[in-house]
């Protein structure tokens, strides 16, 4: 009788289902526990489909989520899928909390979490972007969430490049967008974001004229260029900034204002949109300035006229091949103009067809890597003159350089002639990995090591991997502050977390470890003139993180504690070692107390 008097039991099924629509997942489960009819309403596939799609934007490809969305709801086990994703989040969060508590097994735990891939991207975007400023471990939480997102992205990038290497199907914008995955740092612009944006742009172009699909290829090609130019999605409004690092990344041209890019990226954007509109557009291998090459389909020429079966196409035939330069103009570029420019450059006549024809995706990818290398060198030269900015630069120079090193190592591999180049790149990659991306140990183990199988580098790589694993698993030996015979602490003036400015060079930094006297090798001591310092080598020395990301070894007499607030650049870096910054003490709160318990 109690059940019969329950007001819910008197509501029609349609109203119960309407109530469920407005409930969050946890309340949906509680509502389902109230009575059989409510429970039935909460089992509707549409309910859990909505929860899945509202709760998580990012999905691993194995879920085939795009295909599931198109199916009738009853054909997909949406509730089971929701429970699987919720359990993945719970497990990943548990590992993450343990990772924050101890340095021991930190790399191992990072790898465990990153192995979930895009199924945990939403979780760690929230950790990065929504952790409140007053959280007790805000810096550590944001930093390590960013590290996990970075490894997920880099692994995805390397998978795309591996597909290209194996001559498997991979889109041009995915291959170039893989570079973006190294620098995103949780921002909008991963491969799925770019794909959706290209789809959206293509639909907007198609919507400009109801007869668009009936236009000739030539007409369509010009209209695409005009639309992209009108939206500011191609070109560079400030050619003084031509070599700016940001111009090498497609996602920044799409999602960051002002939109700017190099010719290669503008052409890649053009080709990605054009392909979605039925236009066969590919980049050329033109020297110094990439153009788009548009080829007619087999049935009709570029003007829409039928083509005779088996007709031979000559490269100079403008009815079948056209050139566009979306970076500079919305108009077609005559082949004769491009050929004349090649003559002016001194390009041999027998190479003209090579420069004016579509090039391979592999060559475009390698060309992008070379462009990034040039842009990084320009950026480093600039920073040497300007000094390190208080705001961390975006895109990050070290991440961009890392992307180039990986591309130079991975792409083009497969022939014995590649081995000398791989050997040339490897030391730089390993050095950068150790300095800035130690969490990528599994990528070194799974990707780099097999590339040098039965080569002399294999033993060195095996040793690196083994020692890194041992160090990660090892409990840190506590380092106690020196004391006098009465137990009073003495000798080392500054603690872990001291925020300072270098007295001589002026850079900003934070102390992450110390020695009670200089512990460097004799050669370094001589090179740096340590014995010429007023207090010499017997004074304490500190290992510090500087605002340019470098790790430095600094004499105590050169450290001046700072009363100024830490820069954003330092705050981003500090999370590797510290929980938060304490404004009252003007120090960072250590997250490595297992190693320095007195600090």
Coordinates of C-alpha atoms in Angstrom, one line a residue:
X1 CA 0.0 0.0 0.0
X2 CA 2.9 2.3 0.7
X3 CA 4.1 1.8 -2.8
X4 CA 0.6 2.7 -4.2
X5 CA 0.6 5.9 -2.2
X6 CA 3.9 7.0 -3.6
X7 CA 3.3 10.1 -5.8
X8 CA 5.8 8.8 -8.4
X9 CA 3.7 5.7 -9.0
X10 CA 0.8 7.9 -10.2
X11 CA 2.9 9.7 -12.8
X12 CA 2.6 8.5 -16.4
X13 CA 5.7 6.9 -18.0
X14 CA 6.2 9.8 -20.3
X15 CA 6.6 12.2 -17.4
X16 CA 9.0 9.9 -15.6
X17 CA 11.1 9.7 -18.7
X18 CA 11.0 13.5 -19.0
X19 CA 12.2 13.8 -15.4
X20 CA 15.1 11.5 -16.1
X21 CA 16.3 13.7 -18.9
X22 CA 17.2 16.5 -16.5
X23 CA 19.0 14.3 -13.9
X24 CA 22.8 14.0 -13.7
X25 CA 24.2 10.5 -13.8
X26 CA 24.4 9.9 -10.0
X27 CA 20.8 11.2 -9.5
X28 CA 19.7 9.0 -12.4
X29 CA 20.8 5.9 -10.5
X30 CA 19.2 7.1 -7.2
X31 CA 15.9 7.9 -9.1
X32 CA 16.0 4.4 -10.6
X33 CA 16.2 2.8 -7.1
X34 CA 12.9 4.4 -6.0
X35 CA 10.5 2.0 -7.8
X36 CA 10.3 -0.4 -10.7
X37 CA 8.8 2.1 -13.1
X38 CA 11.4 4.7 -12.3
X39 CA 14.1 2.0 -12.7
X40 CA 12.7 1.1 -16.1
X41 CA 12.8 4.8 -17.2
X42 CA 16.5 5.1 -16.2
X43 CA 17.4 2.1 -18.4
X44 CA 16.4 3.8 -21.6
X45 CA 19.4 3.8 -23.9
X46 CA 18.8 7.5 -24.8
X47 CA 19.4 8.4 -21.1
X48 CA 22.8 6.9 -21.0
X49 CA 23.7 8.0 -24.5
X50 CA 23.1 11.5 -23.3
X51 CA 25.2 11.0 -20.2
X52 CA 28.1 9.5 -22.2
X53 CA 28.2 12.4 -24.7
X54 CA 27.7 15.1 -22.1
X55 CA 30.3 13.7 -19.7
X56 CA 33.1 13.0 -22.1
X57 CA 34.1 14.8 -25.3
X58 CA 37.2 12.6 -26.0
X59 CA 37.2 8.9 -26.7
X60 CA 39.7 6.3 -27.7
X61 CA 39.3 5.2 -31.3
X62 CA 38.5 1.6 -30.3
X63 CA 35.1 2.8 -29.1
X64 CA 34.2 3.9 -32.6
X65 CA 32.0 6.6 -31.0
X66 CA 31.2 8.4 -34.2
X67 CA 29.6 5.2 -35.6
X68 CA 27.8 4.5 -32.4
X69 CA 26.2 7.9 -32.4
X70 CA 24.7 7.2 -35.9
X71 CA 23.1 3.9 -34.8
X72 CA 19.7 3.7 -33.2
X73 CA 20.2 4.1 -29.4
X74 CA 18.8 0.6 -28.7
X75 CA 21.6 -1.0 -30.7
X76 CA 24.4 0.4 -28.4
X77 CA 24.9 -0.7 -24.8
X78 CA 25.2 2.9 -23.6
X79 CA 24.9 2.2 -19.9
X80 CA 27.7 -0.3 -20.0
X81 CA 29.8 2.1 -22.0
X82 CA 29.1 4.8 -19.4
X83 CA 30.1 2.4 -16.5
X84 CA 33.3 1.5 -18.4
X85 CA 34.3 5.1 -18.8
X86 CA 33.4 6.0 -15.2
X87 CA 35.6 3.1 -14.0
X88 CA 38.5 4.2 -16.2
X89 CA 38.2 7.7 -14.6
X90 CA 38.2 6.2 -11.1
X91 CA 41.2 4.0 -11.7
X92 CA 43.2 6.8 -13.4
X93 CA 42.4 9.2 -10.6
X94 CA 43.5 6.7 -8.0
X95 CA 46.9 6.3 -9.8
X96 CA 47.2 10.0 -10.2
X97 CA 46.7 10.7 -6.5
X98 CA 49.4 8.1 -5.7
X99 CA 51.7 9.8 -8.2
X100 CA 51.3 13.1 -6.5
X101 CA 52.2 11.7 -3.1
X102 CA 55.6 10.2 -3.9
X103 CA 58.5 10.5 -6.3
X104 CA 58.9 6.8 -6.2
X105 CA 57.3 5.1 -9.2
X106 CA 56.3 8.4 -10.5
X107 CA 57.3 7.7 -14.2
X108 CA 55.7 4.3 -14.0
X109 CA 52.4 5.7 -12.8
X110 CA 52.5 8.5 -15.4
X111 CA 52.8 5.8 -18.0
X112 CA 50.0 3.7 -16.5
X113 CA 47.6 6.7 -16.7
X114 CA 48.7 7.8 -20.1
X115 CA 48.1 4.3 -21.4
X116 CA 44.4 4.9 -21.1
X117 CA 44.9 7.5 -24.0
X118 CA 42.0 9.7 -24.9
X119 CA 39.7 8.0 -22.5
X120 CA 41.3 10.0 -19.7
X121 CA 41.8 13.3 -21.6
X122 CA 38.7 14.9 -20.2
X123 CA 39.7 13.9 -16.7
X124 CA 43.1 15.5 -16.9
X125 CA 41.8 18.6 -18.7
X126 CA 39.7 19.2 -15.6
X127 CA 42.7 18.6 -13.3
X128 CA 44.7 21.1 -15.4
X129 CA 42.1 23.8 -15.9
X130 CA 39.7 23.4 -13.0
X131 CA 41.9 22.8 -10.0
X132 CA 41.2 25.8 -7.7
X133 CA 44.0 28.2 -6.9
X134 CA 43.7 27.5 -3.2
X135 CA 44.1 23.7 -3.5
X136 CA 47.0 22.5 -1.3
X137 CA 48.8 20.9 -4.2
X138 CA 47.6 23.1 -7.1
X139 CA 50.9 23.4 -8.8
X140 CA 51.8 19.7 -8.7
X141 CA 48.3 18.7 -9.8
X142 CA 48.2 21.1 -12.8
X143 CA 51.8 20.3 -13.8
X144 CA 51.4 16.5 -13.8
X145 CA 48.0 16.6 -15.5
X146 CA 49.7 18.6 -18.3
X147 CA 52.5 16.1 -18.4
X148 CA 50.0 13.2 -18.9
X149 CA 48.1 15.1 -21.6
X150 CA 51.4 15.8 -23.3
X151 CA 52.4 12.2 -23.4
X152 CA 48.9 11.1 -24.7
X153 CA 49.3 13.7 -27.5
X154 CA 52.8 12.7 -28.4
X155 CA 52.0 9.0 -28.6
X156 CA 49.1 9.9 -30.9
X157 CA 51.5 12.0 -33.1
X158 CA 54.0 9.2 -33.3
X159 CA 51.3 6.7 -34.3
X160 CA 50.3 9.0 -37.2
X161 CA 53.9 9.3 -38.3
X162 CA 54.4 5.6 -38.1
X163 CA 51.4 5.0 -40.3
X164 CA 53.0 7.4 -42.8
X165 CA 56.2 5.5 -42.6
X166 CA 54.5 2.2 -43.3
X167 CA 52.7 3.8 -46.3
X168 CA 49.3 3.3 -44.6
X169 CA 46.4 5.7 -45.1
X170 CA 46.9 8.9 -43.2
X171 CA 45.6 12.4 -44.1
X172 CA 48.0 15.3 -44.8
X173 CA 46.4 17.4 -42.0
X174 CA 46.9 14.6 -39.5
X175 CA 50.6 14.2 -40.4
X176 CA 51.2 18.0 -40.0
X177 CA 48.8 18.2 -37.1
X178 CA 51.0 15.7 -35.3
X179 CA 53.5 18.5 -34.8
X180 CA 50.8 20.5 -33.1
X181 CA 50.2 17.7 -30.6
X182 CA 53.7 18.3 -29.2
X183 CA 52.9 21.9 -28.3
X184 CA 49.2 22.0 -27.4
X185 CA 49.6 21.6 -23.7
X186 CA 45.9 21.0 -23.2
X187 CA 44.7 23.7 -25.5
X188 CA 42.1 23.2 -28.2
X189 CA 43.5 22.0 -31.5
X190 CA 44.1 18.2 -31.4
X191 CA 43.5 16.1 -34.5
X192 CA 39.7 15.7 -33.8
X193 CA 39.3 19.4 -33.1
X194 CA 41.0 20.2 -36.5
X195 CA 38.9 17.6 -38.3
X196 CA 35.7 19.0 -37.0
X197 CA 36.8 22.5 -37.8
X198 CA 37.7 21.6 -41.4
X199 CA 34.3 19.9 -41.7
X200 CA 32.6 23.0 -40.4
X201 CA 34.5 25.3 -42.8
X202 CA 33.7 23.1 -45.8
X203 CA 30.0 23.1 -44.9
X204 CA 30.0 26.9 -44.6
X205 CA 31.6 27.2 -48.1
X206 CA 29.0 24.8 -49.5
X207 CA 26.3 26.9 -47.9
X208 CA 27.4 30.1 -49.6
X209 CA 25.7 28.9 -52.8
X210 CA 23.0 26.2 -53.3
X211 CA 24.6 25.3 -56.6
X212 CA 28.1 25.0 -55.2
X213 CA 28.3 21.2 -55.9
X214 CA 27.4 21.9 -59.6
X215 CA 30.3 24.3 -60.2
X216 CA 33.4 23.4 -62.1
X217 CA 36.5 22.3 -60.2
X218 CA 38.2 25.5 -61.2
X219 CA 35.4 27.6 -59.9
X220 CA 35.3 25.6 -56.6
X221 CA 39.0 25.9 -56.1
X222 CA 38.9 29.7 -56.4
X223 CA 35.9 30.0 -54.2
X224 CA 37.6 27.9 -51.4
X225 CA 40.6 30.2 -51.5
X226 CA 38.4 33.4 -51.4
X227 CA 36.5 32.1 -48.4
X228 CA 39.6 31.1 -46.4
X229 CA 41.1 34.5 -47.1
X230 CA 38.0 36.3 -46.1
X231 CA 38.0 34.5 -42.8
X232 CA 41.7 35.2 -42.3
X233 CA 42.5 31.5 -42.1
X234 CA 45.4 31.6 -44.6
X235 CA 48.3 34.0 -45.1
X236 CA 50.1 36.2 -42.6
X237 CA 48.9 39.7 -41.8
X238 CA 52.4 40.6 -40.5
X239 CA 55.1 39.3 -42.9
X240 CA 57.7 40.8 -40.5
X241 CA 56.8 37.8 -38.3
X242 CA 57.2 35.3 -41.2
X243 CA 59.5 32.9 -39.3
X244 CA 57.6 33.1 -36.0
X245 CA 57.4 29.6 -34.4
X246 CA 53.6 29.7 -34.2
X247 CA 53.3 29.9 -38.0
X248 CA 54.4 26.3 -38.3
X249 CA 51.3 24.9 -36.6
X250 CA 48.0 24.3 -38.3
X251 CA 45.9 24.3 -35.1
X252 CA 47.2 27.8 -34.2
X253 CA 46.2 29.1 -37.6
X254 CA 42.7 27.7 -37.1
X255 CA 42.0 28.4 -33.4
X256 CA 44.3 31.3 -32.3
X257 CA 43.9 34.9 -33.2
X258 CA 45.4 36.5 -35.1
X259 CA 45.4 33.7 -37.7
X260 CA 48.8 33.4 -39.3
X261 CA 50.8 30.7 -40.9
X262 CA 53.6 29.8 -43.3
X263 CA 52.7 29.1 -47.0
X264 CA 53.0 25.4 -46.3
X265 CA 50.4 25.4 -43.5
X266 CA 48.1 27.7 -45.5
X267 CA 48.3 25.2 -48.4
X268 CA 47.6 22.3 -46.0
X269 CA 44.5 24.1 -44.7
X270 CA 43.4 24.8 -48.2
X271 CA 43.9 21.2 -49.3
X272 CA 42.1 19.8 -46.2
X273 CA 39.0 21.9 -46.9
X274 CA 39.2 21.5 -50.7
X275 CA 39.3 17.7 -50.3
X276 CA 36.1 17.8 -48.3
X277 CA 34.4 19.6 -51.2
X278 CA 35.5 17.1 -53.9
X279 CA 38.6 18.9 -55.1
X280 CA 41.8 16.9 -55.6
X281 CA 44.3 19.5 -54.1
X282 CA 47.8 18.6 -52.9
X283 CA 50.9 20.6 -51.9
X284 CA 53.7 21.2 -54.4
X285 CA 57.4 20.8 -53.9
X286 CA 58.1 24.4 -55.1
X287 CA 61.3 25.9 -53.6
X288 CA 60.9 28.3 -50.7
X289 CA 57.1 28.7 -51.1
X290 CA 54.6 25.8 -51.3
X291 CA 51.7 26.1 -53.7
X292 CA 48.6 23.9 -54.1
X293 CA 48.3 21.8 -57.2
X294 CA 44.7 21.0 -58.3
X295 CA 44.2 18.1 -60.6
X296 CA 41.0 17.4 -62.6
X297 CA 39.1 14.1 -62.0
X298 CA 39.1 11.4 -64.6
X299 CA 35.6 12.2 -66.0
X300 CA 35.8 15.9 -66.6
X301 CA 38.4 18.6 -66.9
X302 CA 38.8 21.6 -64.5
X303 CA 36.2 23.5 -66.5
X304 CA 33.6 20.8 -66.3
X305 CA 34.0 19.5 -69.9
X306 CA 33.9 15.7 -70.4
X307 CA 37.4 14.1 -70.8
X308 CA 37.9 11.5 -73.5
X309 CA 38.6 8.0 -72.0
X310 CA 42.4 7.3 -71.8
X311 CA 43.4 10.8 -72.6
X312 CA 47.0 11.6 -71.8
X313 CA 47.5 14.6 -69.5
X314 CA 50.4 17.0 -70.1
X315 CA 51.7 18.8 -67.0
X316 CA 51.4 22.2 -68.8
X317 CA 47.7 21.6 -69.8
X318 CA 45.8 24.2 -67.8
X319 CA 42.5 22.4 -68.5
X320 CA 43.6 19.6 -66.3
X321 CA 46.1 21.0 -63.8
X322 CA 46.0 24.4 -62.0
X323 CA 48.0 26.1 -59.3
X324 CA 46.9 28.1 -56.3
X325 CA 48.8 30.2 -53.8
X326 CA 46.2 30.7 -50.9
X327 CA 48.9 32.3 -48.7
X328 CA 49.2 35.3 -51.1
X329 CA 46.1 35.4 -53.3
X330 CA 42.7 33.9 -54.0
X331 CA 43.4 33.9 -57.8
X332 CA 44.8 31.0 -59.9
X333 CA 48.5 31.2 -60.4
X334 CA 49.5 30.6 -64.1
X335 CA 52.0 27.7 -64.5
X336 CA 54.0 30.0 -66.8
X337 CA 54.6 32.5 -64.0
X338 CA 55.8 29.7 -61.6
X339 CA 58.1 28.3 -64.4
X340 CA 59.6 31.8 -65.0
X341 CA 60.3 32.1 -61.2
X342 CA 62.1 28.7 -61.3
X343 CA 64.3 30.0 -64.2
X344 CA 65.1 33.1 -62.1
X345 CA 66.1 30.9 -59.2
X346 CA 68.4 28.9 -61.4
X347 CA 66.5 25.6 -61.1
X348 CA 67.4 23.2 -64.0
X349 CA 64.7 22.8 -66.6
X350 CA 64.6 19.1 -66.1
X351 CA 63.5 19.7 -62.5
X352 CA 60.6 22.1 -63.3
X353 CA 58.0 19.3 -63.5
X354 CA 59.2 18.0 -60.1
X355 CA 58.7 21.4 -58.5
X356 CA 55.4 22.1 -60.1
X357 CA 53.8 18.7 -59.5
X358 CA 52.1 17.4 -56.3
X359 CA 54.6 16.2 -53.7
X360 CA 54.4 13.3 -51.2
X361 CA 53.0 13.7 -47.7
X362 CA 56.3 12.4 -46.4
X363 CA 58.2 15.3 -48.1
X364 CA 55.8 17.9 -46.7
X365 CA 56.2 16.4 -43.2
X366 CA 60.0 16.6 -43.4
X367 CA 59.8 20.1 -44.9
X368 CA 57.7 21.1 -41.9
X369 CA 60.3 19.7 -39.6
X370 CA 63.0 21.8 -41.2
X371 CA 60.9 24.9 -41.0
X372 CA 60.4 24.3 -37.3
X373 CA 64.1 23.9 -36.8
X374 CA 64.7 27.3 -38.5
X375 CA 61.9 29.0 -36.5
X376 CA 63.2 27.6 -33.2
X377 CA 66.7 28.9 -33.9
X378 CA 65.2 32.4 -34.7
X379 CA 63.2 32.3 -31.5
X380 CA 66.3 31.3 -29.4
X381 CA 68.4 34.1 -31.0
X382 CA 65.6 36.6 -30.1
X383 CA 65.3 35.4 -26.5
X384 CA 69.1 35.7 -26.0
X385 CA 68.7 39.4 -26.8
X386 CA 65.4 40.1 -25.0
X387 CA 65.7 37.8 -22.0
X388 CA 63.1 35.3 -20.8
X389 CA 59.5 36.7 -20.7
X390 CA 57.5 36.5 -17.5
X391 CA 54.7 34.8 -19.4
X392 CA 55.7 31.4 -20.8
X393 CA 55.9 31.6 -24.6
X394 CA 53.4 29.7 -26.7
X395 CA 54.1 27.5 -28.5
X396 CA 56.8 26.3 -26.2
X397 CA 60.2 26.3 -27.9
X398 CA 61.5 23.1 -26.2
X399 CA 58.3 21.2 -27.2
X400 CA 58.6 22.4 -30.8
X401 CA 62.2 21.4 -30.9
X402 CA 61.3 18.0 -29.5
X403 CA 58.7 17.5 -32.2
X404 CA 61.3 18.2 -34.9
X405 CA 63.8 15.8 -33.4
X406 CA 61.2 13.0 -33.3
X407 CA 60.1 13.7 -36.9
X408 CA 63.7 13.7 -38.1
X409 CA 64.3 10.3 -36.4
X410 CA 61.1 8.5 -37.2
X411 CA 60.2 9.8 -40.7
X412 CA 62.1 8.4 -43.6
X413 CA 63.4 5.4 -41.6
X414 CA 63.4 2.0 -43.2
X415 CA 66.4 2.0 -45.4
X416 CA 70.0 1.4 -44.5
X417 CA 70.9 4.8 -45.9
X418 CA 68.8 6.4 -43.1
X419 CA 71.0 5.0 -40.3
X420 CA 73.7 7.7 -40.5
X421 CA 71.0 10.4 -40.1
X422 CA 69.3 8.5 -37.3
X423 CA 72.6 8.3 -35.5
X424 CA 73.1 12.0 -35.9
X425 CA 69.7 12.8 -34.5
X426 CA 69.6 10.3 -31.6
X427 CA 72.0 12.1 -29.2
X428 CA 70.0 15.3 -29.5
X429 CA 66.7 13.5 -28.9
X430 CA 68.0 11.6 -25.9
X431 CA 69.5 14.8 -24.4
X432 CA 66.2 16.7 -24.8
X433 CA 64.2 13.7 -23.4
X434 CA 66.3 13.6 -20.3
X435 CA 66.2 17.4 -19.8
X436 CA 62.6 18.1 -20.5
X437 CA 60.5 15.0 -21.1
X438 CA 61.7 12.2 -18.7
X439 CA 58.1 10.8 -18.6
X440 CA 58.6 9.7 -22.2
X441 CA 60.7 6.7 -21.2
X442 CA 58.2 4.3 -22.6
X443 CA 58.4 6.0 -26.0
X444 CA 62.1 5.6 -26.0
X445 CA 61.7 2.0 -25.0
X446 CA 58.9 1.1 -27.5
X447 CA 59.8 3.2 -30.5
X448 CA 63.5 4.2 -30.5
X449 CA 65.0 1.0 -29.1
X450 CA 63.6 -1.2 -31.9
X451 CA 64.9 1.2 -34.5
X452 CA 68.5 0.5 -33.4
X453 CA 68.1 -3.3 -33.0
X454 CA 71.5 -5.0 -33.6
X455 CA 73.2 -1.6 -33.9
X456 CA 75.8 -0.3 -31.5
X457 CA 73.4 2.1 -30.0
X458 CA 71.2 -0.7 -28.7
X459 CA 73.3 -1.4 -25.7
X460 CA 73.5 2.3 -24.8
X461 CA 69.7 2.6 -25.0
X462 CA 69.1 -0.5 -23.0
X463 CA 71.4 0.8 -20.3
X464 CA 69.6 4.2 -20.3
X465 CA 66.2 2.5 -20.0
X466 CA 67.3 0.1 -17.2
X467 CA 69.0 2.7 -15.1
X468 CA 66.0 5.1 -15.5
X469 CA 63.6 2.3 -14.4
X470 CA 65.7 1.5 -11.4
X471 CA 66.0 5.1 -10.4
X472 CA 62.2 5.6 -10.7
X473 CA 61.5 2.5 -8.5
X474 CA 64.1 3.4 -5.9
X475 CA 63.1 5.1 -2.6
X476 CA 64.8 8.4 -2.2
X477 CA 67.6 8.5 0.4
X478 CA 66.8 11.3 2.8
X479 CA 69.3 14.1 2.8
X480 CA 69.5 15.8 6.2
X481 CA 70.7 19.3 6.8
X482 CA 74.2 19.5 8.3
X483 CA 74.2 20.2 12.1
X484 CA 76.7 21.2 14.7
X485 CA 77.6 18.9 17.6
X486 CA 74.6 20.3 19.5
X487 CA 72.1 19.4 16.8
X488 CA 71.6 22.9 15.5
X489 CA 71.2 23.2 11.8
X490 CA 74.0 25.1 10.1
X491 CA 75.9 25.7 6.8
X492 CA 73.1 25.7 4.2
X493 CA 71.4 29.1 4.1
X494 CA 68.5 28.4 1.7
X495 CA 65.8 25.7 1.7
X496 CA 64.2 23.8 -1.1
X497 CA 61.5 26.1 -2.6
X498 CA 63.5 29.4 -2.1
X499 CA 62.4 31.7 -4.9
X500 CA 65.3 34.0 -6.0
X501 CA 66.9 36.2 -8.5
X502 CA 70.5 35.5 -9.6
X503 CA 72.7 38.3 -8.3
X504 CA 74.9 38.4 -11.4
X505 CA 72.8 37.3 -14.4
X506 CA 69.4 38.5 -13.2
X507 CA 67.4 35.4 -14.1
X508 CA 64.5 34.1 -11.9
X509 CA 64.7 30.6 -10.4
X510 CA 63.7 28.3 -7.6
X511 CA 65.9 26.0 -5.5
X512 CA 65.2 22.3 -6.0
X513 CA 68.2 20.7 -4.3
X514 CA 71.4 21.6 -2.5
X515 CA 74.9 20.3 -1.6
X516 CA 76.7 21.6 1.5
X517 CA 79.8 22.2 -0.8
X518 CA 80.3 22.2 -4.5
X519 CA 79.8 18.6 -5.7
X520 CA 80.6 19.2 -9.4
X521 CA 83.4 17.5 -11.3
X522 CA 86.8 19.1 -11.1
X523 CA 86.7 20.0 -14.8
X524 CA 83.4 22.0 -14.4
X525 CA 84.8 23.7 -11.3
X526 CA 87.8 24.9 -13.4
X527 CA 85.7 25.9 -16.4
X528 CA 83.3 28.0 -14.3
X529 CA 86.0 29.6 -12.1
X530 CA 84.5 28.4 -8.9
X531 CA 87.7 28.8 -6.9
X532 CA 87.8 32.4 -8.0
X533 CA 84.5 33.2 -6.2
X534 CA 84.9 34.9 -2.8
X535 CA 83.7 31.9 -0.9
X536 CA 85.1 29.3 -3.4
X537 CA 84.1 25.7 -3.6
X538 CA 83.5 25.1 0.1
X539 CA 80.3 27.2 0.2
X540 CA 76.9 25.4 -0.4
X541 CA 75.7 25.0 -4.0
X542 CA 72.1 24.8 -5.2
X543 CA 70.5 23.0 -8.1
X544 CA 67.9 25.4 -9.4
X545 CA 65.2 25.6 -12.1
X546 CA 65.6 28.8 -14.0
X547 CA 62.8 30.7 -15.8
X548 CA 64.1 29.5 -19.2
X549 CA 63.5 25.8 -18.2
X550 CA 67.2 25.1 -17.7
X551 CA 68.6 23.3 -14.6
X552 CA 71.6 25.2 -13.2
X553 CA 74.1 24.8 -10.4
X554 CA 74.5 28.0 -8.4
X555 CA 76.8 29.2 -5.7
X556 CA 75.1 30.4 -2.5
X557 CA 76.7 33.8 -2.8
X558 CA 74.9 34.4 -6.1
X559 CA 71.4 33.7 -4.7
X560 CA 69.2 36.7 -3.7
X561 CA 65.8 35.6 -2.3
X562 CA 63.0 37.4 -4.1
X563 CA 60.1 39.2 -2.5
X564 CA 58.3 39.5 -5.9
X565 CA 55.6 37.1 -6.9
X566 CA 56.8 34.3 -9.1
X567 CA 56.3 34.7 -12.9
X568 CA 53.9 32.5 -14.7
X569 CA 56.9 30.8 -16.4
X570 CA 58.2 29.7 -13.0
X571 CA 54.8 28.7 -11.7
X572 CA 54.3 26.3 -14.6
X573 CA 57.7 24.7 -14.1
X574 CA 57.5 24.5 -10.3
X575 CA 54.8 21.9 -10.2
X576 CA 57.4 19.2 -11.0
X577 CA 58.9 19.7 -7.5
X578 CA 56.4 21.7 -5.4
X579 CA 52.8 21.6 -4.3
X580 CA 52.0 25.3 -4.2
X581 CA 53.5 28.8 -3.6
X582 CA 53.0 30.2 -0.1
X583 CA 52.6 34.0 -0.3
X584 CA 53.1 34.4 3.5
X585 CA 56.6 32.8 3.5
X586 CA 57.3 33.7 -0.2
X587 CA 58.5 30.1 -0.7
X588 CA 57.3 27.1 -2.7
X589 CA 56.0 24.2 -0.6
X590 CA 58.1 21.1 -1.3
X591 CA 56.6 18.0 -2.9
X592 CA 59.9 16.1 -2.6
X593 CA 60.1 15.9 1.2
X594 CA 60.9 12.2 1.0
X595 CA 64.3 13.4 -0.3
X596 CA 64.8 16.6 1.7
X597 CA 62.7 16.0 4.9
X598 CA 64.2 19.0 6.8
X599 CA 63.1 21.4 4.1

